[in-house]
mmCIF file of C-alpha atoms in Angstrom:
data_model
loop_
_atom_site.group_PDB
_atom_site.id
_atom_site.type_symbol
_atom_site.label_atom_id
_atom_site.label_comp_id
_atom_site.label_asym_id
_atom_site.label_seq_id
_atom_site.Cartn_x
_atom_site.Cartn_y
_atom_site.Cartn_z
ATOM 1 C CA UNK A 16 -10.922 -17.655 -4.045
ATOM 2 C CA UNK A 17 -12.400 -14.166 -3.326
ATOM 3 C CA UNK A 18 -10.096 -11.948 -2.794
ATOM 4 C CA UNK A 19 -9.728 -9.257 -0.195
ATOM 5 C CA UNK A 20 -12.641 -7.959 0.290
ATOM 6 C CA UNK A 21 -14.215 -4.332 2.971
ATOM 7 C CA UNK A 22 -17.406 -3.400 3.677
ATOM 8 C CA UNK A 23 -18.913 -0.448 4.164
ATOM 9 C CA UNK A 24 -17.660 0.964 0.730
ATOM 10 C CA UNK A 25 -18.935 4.035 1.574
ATOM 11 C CA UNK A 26 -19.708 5.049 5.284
ATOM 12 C CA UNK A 27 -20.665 8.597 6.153
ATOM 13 C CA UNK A 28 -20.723 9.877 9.920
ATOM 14 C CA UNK A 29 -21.264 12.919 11.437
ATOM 15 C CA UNK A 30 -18.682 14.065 14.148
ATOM 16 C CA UNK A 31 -18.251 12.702 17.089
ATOM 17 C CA UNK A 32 -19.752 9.751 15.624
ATOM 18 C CA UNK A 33 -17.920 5.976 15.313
ATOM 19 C CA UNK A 34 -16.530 4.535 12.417
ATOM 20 C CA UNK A 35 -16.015 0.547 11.781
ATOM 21 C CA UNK A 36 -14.421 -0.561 8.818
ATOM 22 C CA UNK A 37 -14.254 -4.402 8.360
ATOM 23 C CA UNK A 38 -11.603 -6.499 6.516
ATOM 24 C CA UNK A 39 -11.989 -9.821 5.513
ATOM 25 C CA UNK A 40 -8.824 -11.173 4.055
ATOM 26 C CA UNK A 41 -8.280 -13.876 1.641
ATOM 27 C CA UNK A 42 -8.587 -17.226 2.198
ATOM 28 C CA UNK A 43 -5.593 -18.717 4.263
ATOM 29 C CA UNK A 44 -4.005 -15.027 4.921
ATOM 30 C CA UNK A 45 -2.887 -14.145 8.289
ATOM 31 C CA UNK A 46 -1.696 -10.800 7.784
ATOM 32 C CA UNK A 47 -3.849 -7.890 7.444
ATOM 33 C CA UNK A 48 -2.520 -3.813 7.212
ATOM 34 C CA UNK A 49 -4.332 -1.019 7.174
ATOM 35 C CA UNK A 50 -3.617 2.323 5.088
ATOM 36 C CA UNK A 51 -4.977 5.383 5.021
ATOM 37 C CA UNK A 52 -5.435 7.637 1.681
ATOM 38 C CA UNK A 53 -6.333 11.183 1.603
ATOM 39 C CA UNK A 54 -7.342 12.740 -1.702
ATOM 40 C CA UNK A 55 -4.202 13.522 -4.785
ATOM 41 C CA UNK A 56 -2.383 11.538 -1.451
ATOM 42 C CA UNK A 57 -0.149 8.233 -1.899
ATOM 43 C CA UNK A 58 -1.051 5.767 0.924
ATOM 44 C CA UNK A 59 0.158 6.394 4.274
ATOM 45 C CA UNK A 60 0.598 2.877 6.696
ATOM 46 C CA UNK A 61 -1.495 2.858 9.888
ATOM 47 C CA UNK A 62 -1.210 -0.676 11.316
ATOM 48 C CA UNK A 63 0.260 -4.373 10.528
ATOM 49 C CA UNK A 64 -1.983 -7.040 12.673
ATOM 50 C CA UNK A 65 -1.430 -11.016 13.045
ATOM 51 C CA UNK A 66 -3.901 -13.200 14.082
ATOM 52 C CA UNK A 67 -5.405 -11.647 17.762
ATOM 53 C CA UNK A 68 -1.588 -9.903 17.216
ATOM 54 C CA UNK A 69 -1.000 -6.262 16.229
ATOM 55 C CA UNK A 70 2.864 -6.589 15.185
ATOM 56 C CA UNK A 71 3.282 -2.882 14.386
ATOM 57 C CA UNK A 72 0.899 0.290 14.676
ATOM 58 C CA UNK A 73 3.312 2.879 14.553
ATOM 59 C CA UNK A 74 1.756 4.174 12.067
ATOM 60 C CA UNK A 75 -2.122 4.648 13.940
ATOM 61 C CA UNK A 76 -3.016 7.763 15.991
ATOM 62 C CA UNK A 77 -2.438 7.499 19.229
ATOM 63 C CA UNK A 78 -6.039 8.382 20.017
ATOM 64 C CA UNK A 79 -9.151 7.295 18.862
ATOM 65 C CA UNK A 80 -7.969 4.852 16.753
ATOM 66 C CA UNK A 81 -7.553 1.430 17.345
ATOM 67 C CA UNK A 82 -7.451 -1.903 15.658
ATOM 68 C CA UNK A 83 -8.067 -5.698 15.916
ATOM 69 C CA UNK A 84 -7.614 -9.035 14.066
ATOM 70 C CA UNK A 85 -9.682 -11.737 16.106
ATOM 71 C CA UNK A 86 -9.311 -15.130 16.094
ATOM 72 C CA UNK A 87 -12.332 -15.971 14.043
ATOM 73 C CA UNK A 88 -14.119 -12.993 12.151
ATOM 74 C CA UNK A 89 -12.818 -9.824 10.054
ATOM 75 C CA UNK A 90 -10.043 -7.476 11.121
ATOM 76 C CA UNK A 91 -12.131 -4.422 12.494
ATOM 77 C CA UNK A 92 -10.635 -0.387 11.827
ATOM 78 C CA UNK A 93 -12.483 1.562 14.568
ATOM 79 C CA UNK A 94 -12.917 5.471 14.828
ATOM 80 C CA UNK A 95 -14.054 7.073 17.759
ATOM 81 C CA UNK A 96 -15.213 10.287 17.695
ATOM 82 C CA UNK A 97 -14.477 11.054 14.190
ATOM 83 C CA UNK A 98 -13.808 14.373 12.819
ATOM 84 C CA UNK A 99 -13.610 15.641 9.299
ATOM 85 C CA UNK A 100 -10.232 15.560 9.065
ATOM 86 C CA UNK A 101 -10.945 11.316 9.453
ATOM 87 C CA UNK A 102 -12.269 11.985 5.769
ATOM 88 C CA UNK A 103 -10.493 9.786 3.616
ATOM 89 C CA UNK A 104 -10.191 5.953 1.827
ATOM 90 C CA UNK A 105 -9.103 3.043 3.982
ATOM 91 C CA UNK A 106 -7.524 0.468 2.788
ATOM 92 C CA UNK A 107 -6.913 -3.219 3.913
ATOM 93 C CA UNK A 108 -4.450 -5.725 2.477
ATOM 94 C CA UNK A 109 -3.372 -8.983 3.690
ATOM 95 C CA UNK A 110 -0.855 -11.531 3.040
ATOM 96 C CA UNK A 111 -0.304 -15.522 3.375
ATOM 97 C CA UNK A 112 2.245 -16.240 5.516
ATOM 98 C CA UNK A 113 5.623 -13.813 5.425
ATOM 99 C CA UNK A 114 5.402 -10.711 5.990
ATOM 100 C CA UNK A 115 6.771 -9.986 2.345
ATOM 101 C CA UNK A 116 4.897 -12.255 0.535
ATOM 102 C CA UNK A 117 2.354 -10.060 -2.346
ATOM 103 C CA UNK A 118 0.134 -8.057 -0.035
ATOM 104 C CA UNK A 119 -3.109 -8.186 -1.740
ATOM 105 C CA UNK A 120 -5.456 -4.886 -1.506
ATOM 106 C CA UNK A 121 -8.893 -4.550 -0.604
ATOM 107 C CA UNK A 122 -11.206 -1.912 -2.505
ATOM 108 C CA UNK A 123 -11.269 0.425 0.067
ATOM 109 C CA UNK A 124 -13.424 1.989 2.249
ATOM 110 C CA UNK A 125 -14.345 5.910 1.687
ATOM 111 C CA UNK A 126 -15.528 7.529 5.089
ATOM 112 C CA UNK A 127 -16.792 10.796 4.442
ATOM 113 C CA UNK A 128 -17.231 12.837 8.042
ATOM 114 C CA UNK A 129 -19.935 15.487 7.646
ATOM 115 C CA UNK B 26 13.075 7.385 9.274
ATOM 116 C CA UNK B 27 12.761 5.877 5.728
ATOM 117 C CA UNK B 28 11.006 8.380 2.793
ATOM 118 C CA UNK B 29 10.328 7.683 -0.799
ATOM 119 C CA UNK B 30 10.224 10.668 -3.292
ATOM 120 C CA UNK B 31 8.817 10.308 -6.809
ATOM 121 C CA UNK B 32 9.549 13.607 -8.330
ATOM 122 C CA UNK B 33 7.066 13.335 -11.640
ATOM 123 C CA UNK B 34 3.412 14.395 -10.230
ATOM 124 C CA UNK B 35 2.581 14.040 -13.520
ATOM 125 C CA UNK B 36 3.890 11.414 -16.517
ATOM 126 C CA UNK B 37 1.973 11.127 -20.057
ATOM 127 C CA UNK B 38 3.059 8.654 -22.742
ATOM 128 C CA UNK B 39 1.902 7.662 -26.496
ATOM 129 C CA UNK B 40 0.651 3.962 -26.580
ATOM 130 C CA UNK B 41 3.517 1.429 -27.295
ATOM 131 C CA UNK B 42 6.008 3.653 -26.595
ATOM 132 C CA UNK B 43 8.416 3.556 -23.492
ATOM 133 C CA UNK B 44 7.697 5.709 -20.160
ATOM 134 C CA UNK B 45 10.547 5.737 -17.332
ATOM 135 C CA UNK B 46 8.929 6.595 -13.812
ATOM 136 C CA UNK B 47 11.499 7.577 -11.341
ATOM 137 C CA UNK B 48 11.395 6.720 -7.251
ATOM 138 C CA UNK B 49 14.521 7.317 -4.510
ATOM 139 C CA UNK B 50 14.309 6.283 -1.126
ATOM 140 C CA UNK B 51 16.348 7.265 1.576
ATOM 141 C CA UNK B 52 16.865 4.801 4.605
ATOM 142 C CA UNK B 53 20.238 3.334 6.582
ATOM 143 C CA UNK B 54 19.057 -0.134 6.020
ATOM 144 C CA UNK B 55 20.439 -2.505 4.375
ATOM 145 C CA UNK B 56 18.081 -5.647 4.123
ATOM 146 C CA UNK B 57 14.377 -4.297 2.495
ATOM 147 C CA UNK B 58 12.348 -4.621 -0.082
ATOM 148 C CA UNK B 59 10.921 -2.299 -2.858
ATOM 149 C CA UNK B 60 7.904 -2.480 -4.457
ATOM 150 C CA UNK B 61 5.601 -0.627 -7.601
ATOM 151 C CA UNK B 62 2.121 -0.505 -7.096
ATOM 152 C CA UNK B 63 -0.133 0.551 -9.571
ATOM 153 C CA UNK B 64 -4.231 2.178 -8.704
ATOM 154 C CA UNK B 65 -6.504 2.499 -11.537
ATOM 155 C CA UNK B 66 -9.508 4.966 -11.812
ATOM 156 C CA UNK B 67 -11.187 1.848 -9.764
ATOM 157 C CA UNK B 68 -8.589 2.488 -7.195
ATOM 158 C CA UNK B 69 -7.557 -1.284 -6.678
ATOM 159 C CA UNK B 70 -4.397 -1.064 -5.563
ATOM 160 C CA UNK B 71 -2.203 -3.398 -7.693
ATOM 161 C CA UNK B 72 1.548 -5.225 -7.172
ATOM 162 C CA UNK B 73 3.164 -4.444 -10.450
ATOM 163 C CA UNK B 74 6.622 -5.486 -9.431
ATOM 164 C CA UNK B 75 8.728 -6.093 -6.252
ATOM 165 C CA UNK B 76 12.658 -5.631 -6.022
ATOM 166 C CA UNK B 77 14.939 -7.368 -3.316
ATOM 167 C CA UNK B 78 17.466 -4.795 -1.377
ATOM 168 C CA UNK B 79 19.973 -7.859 -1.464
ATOM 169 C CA UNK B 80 19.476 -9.325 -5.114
ATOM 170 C CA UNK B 81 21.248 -7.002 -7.720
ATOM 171 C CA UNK B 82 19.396 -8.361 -10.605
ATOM 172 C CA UNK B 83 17.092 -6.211 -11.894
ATOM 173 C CA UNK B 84 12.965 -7.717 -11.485
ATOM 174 C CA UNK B 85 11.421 -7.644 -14.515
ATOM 175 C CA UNK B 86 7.788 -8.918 -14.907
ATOM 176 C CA UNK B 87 6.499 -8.392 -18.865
ATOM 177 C CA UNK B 88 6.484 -5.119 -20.059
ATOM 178 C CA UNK B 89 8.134 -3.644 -16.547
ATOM 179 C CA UNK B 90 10.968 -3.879 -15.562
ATOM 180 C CA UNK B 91 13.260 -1.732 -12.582
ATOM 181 C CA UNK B 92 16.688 -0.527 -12.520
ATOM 182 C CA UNK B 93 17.737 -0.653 -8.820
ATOM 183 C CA UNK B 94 20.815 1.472 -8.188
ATOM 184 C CA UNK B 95 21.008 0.610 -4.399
ATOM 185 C CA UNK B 96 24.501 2.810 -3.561
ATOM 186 C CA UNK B 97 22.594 5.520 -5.419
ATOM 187 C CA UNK B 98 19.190 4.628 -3.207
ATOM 188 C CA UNK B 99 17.243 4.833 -6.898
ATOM 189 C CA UNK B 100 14.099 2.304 -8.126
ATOM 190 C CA UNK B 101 12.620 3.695 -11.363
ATOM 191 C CA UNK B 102 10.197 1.544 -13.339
ATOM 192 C CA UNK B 103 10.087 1.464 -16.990
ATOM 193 C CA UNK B 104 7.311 0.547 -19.229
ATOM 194 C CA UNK B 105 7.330 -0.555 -22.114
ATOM 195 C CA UNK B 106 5.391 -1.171 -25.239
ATOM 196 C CA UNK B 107 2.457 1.143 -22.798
ATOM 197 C CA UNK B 108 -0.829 0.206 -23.146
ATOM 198 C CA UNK B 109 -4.180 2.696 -22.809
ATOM 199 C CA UNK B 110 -4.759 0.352 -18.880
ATOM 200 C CA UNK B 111 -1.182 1.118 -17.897
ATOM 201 C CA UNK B 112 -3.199 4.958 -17.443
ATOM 202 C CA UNK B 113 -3.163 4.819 -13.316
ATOM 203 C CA UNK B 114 -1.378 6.250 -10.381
ATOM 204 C CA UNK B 115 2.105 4.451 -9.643
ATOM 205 C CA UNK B 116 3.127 4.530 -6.036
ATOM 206 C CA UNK B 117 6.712 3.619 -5.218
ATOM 207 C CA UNK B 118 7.029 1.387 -1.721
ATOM 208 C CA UNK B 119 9.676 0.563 0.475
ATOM 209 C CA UNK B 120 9.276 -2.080 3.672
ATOM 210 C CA UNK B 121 12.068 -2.697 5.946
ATOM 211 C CA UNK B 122 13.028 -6.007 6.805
ATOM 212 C CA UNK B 123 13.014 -6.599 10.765
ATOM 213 C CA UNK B 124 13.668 -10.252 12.710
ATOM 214 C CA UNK B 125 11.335 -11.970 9.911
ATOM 215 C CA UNK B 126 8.389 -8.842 10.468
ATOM 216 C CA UNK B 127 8.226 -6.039 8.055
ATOM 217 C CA UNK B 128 7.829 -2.632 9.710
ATOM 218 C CA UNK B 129 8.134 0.841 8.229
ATOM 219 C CA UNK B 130 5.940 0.515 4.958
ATOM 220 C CA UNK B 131 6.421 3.699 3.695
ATOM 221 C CA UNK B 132 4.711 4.690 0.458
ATOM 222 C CA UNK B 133 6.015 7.807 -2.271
ATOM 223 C CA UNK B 134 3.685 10.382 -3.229
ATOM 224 C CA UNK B 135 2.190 8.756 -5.903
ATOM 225 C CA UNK B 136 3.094 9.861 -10.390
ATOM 226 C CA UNK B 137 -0.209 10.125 -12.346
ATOM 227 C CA UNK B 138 0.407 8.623 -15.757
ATOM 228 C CA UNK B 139 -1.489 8.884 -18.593
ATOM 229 C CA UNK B 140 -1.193 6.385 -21.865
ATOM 230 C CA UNK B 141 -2.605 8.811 -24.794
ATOM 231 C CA UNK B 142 -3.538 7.063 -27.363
#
């Protein structure tokens, strides 16, 4: 069973540019969250989605981000517009079926805005 | 709004001795969850050990162990017997319990420790 698993690992962009992050979650997980790290930083929680669901994002900028867990396919992170201070690793984790159950993490993806 | 504070920035240890890595939490809650994680230079972010707000028995899993003092809103994690891979940031985690959804994970700064050997 692989586990959690993100792609890019590394993604530069310029500003201004877009940013999408993918998430593919274990097998049988319907839970996905995204973090966000910035550097000598512990991780800070951006959004909890369900299936086509996002249960909480209280934790996402209001603007620019945004985030979405489709029915079939990966759980997508998009930036719009990014600016440097975007610069940081993004993590995805997902669980089976409670919310509490082991959240397993992904490796992260490191954007780097130029 | 719930906060976690680990005051050590900064933990070393001999290997196989004992290291005691401290984490409070402040929150009006009173149905959560605690966790340790633990990221290695490979940055995997790893569950070492998870605590339940309503279970006063201590989790222990191997070598770690907790001592939850919930009227004194403390979680420390001791290690024991350390080991040169127990070298890796530890980040103290609390999650809120809400109508069978977790909200509010909130993460602590993060204590670098280092197993010298």
């Amino acid at each position: 069973n692989a586990g959690v698993m993100q792609n890019p690992r590394h993604l530069v962009r310029r500003r201004g540019q877009e940013a999408r992050l993918r998430c593919s979650p274990m097998k049988g997980h319907s839970h996905v969250y995204w973090y966000r790290q910035l550097p000598e930083e512990g991780l800070k929680f951006m959004v909890y989605l369900q299936k086509e669901n996002i249960i909480d994002e209280s934790g996402m900028p209001k603007e620019r981000f945004s985030a979405e867990f489709p029915k079939e396919g990966p759980s997508i992170l998009r930036i719009q517009q990014v600016v440097r201070g975007d610069s940081a690793a993004y993590f995805c984790a997902s669980s089976r079926d409670r919310w509490y159950d082991e959240q397993f993490f992904g490796p992260g993806t490191r954007l780097t805005v130029l | 709004a719930q906060t976690v504070t680990q005051s050590q920035p900064e933990m070393s240890v001999q290997e196989a001795e004992t290291v005691t890595l401290s984490c409070t939490y402040d929150t009006s809650e009173n149905n959560y969850y605690l966790f340790w994680y633990k990221q290695p230079p490979s940055r995997q972010m790893i569950l070492v050990i998870r605590q339940e707000a309503y279970k006063q028995q201590n989790a222990t899993e191997n070598r770690f162990s907790v001592n939850f003092q919930k009227a004194a809103k403390s979680f420390s994690l001791k290690i024991s017997d350390s080991q040169l891979g127990d070298t890796a940031m530890y980040f103290c985690a609390f999650m809120k319990h809400v109508l069978g959804y977790g909200q509010n994970f909130v993460f602590g700064p993060g204590t670098r420790l280092s197993v010298l050997p």
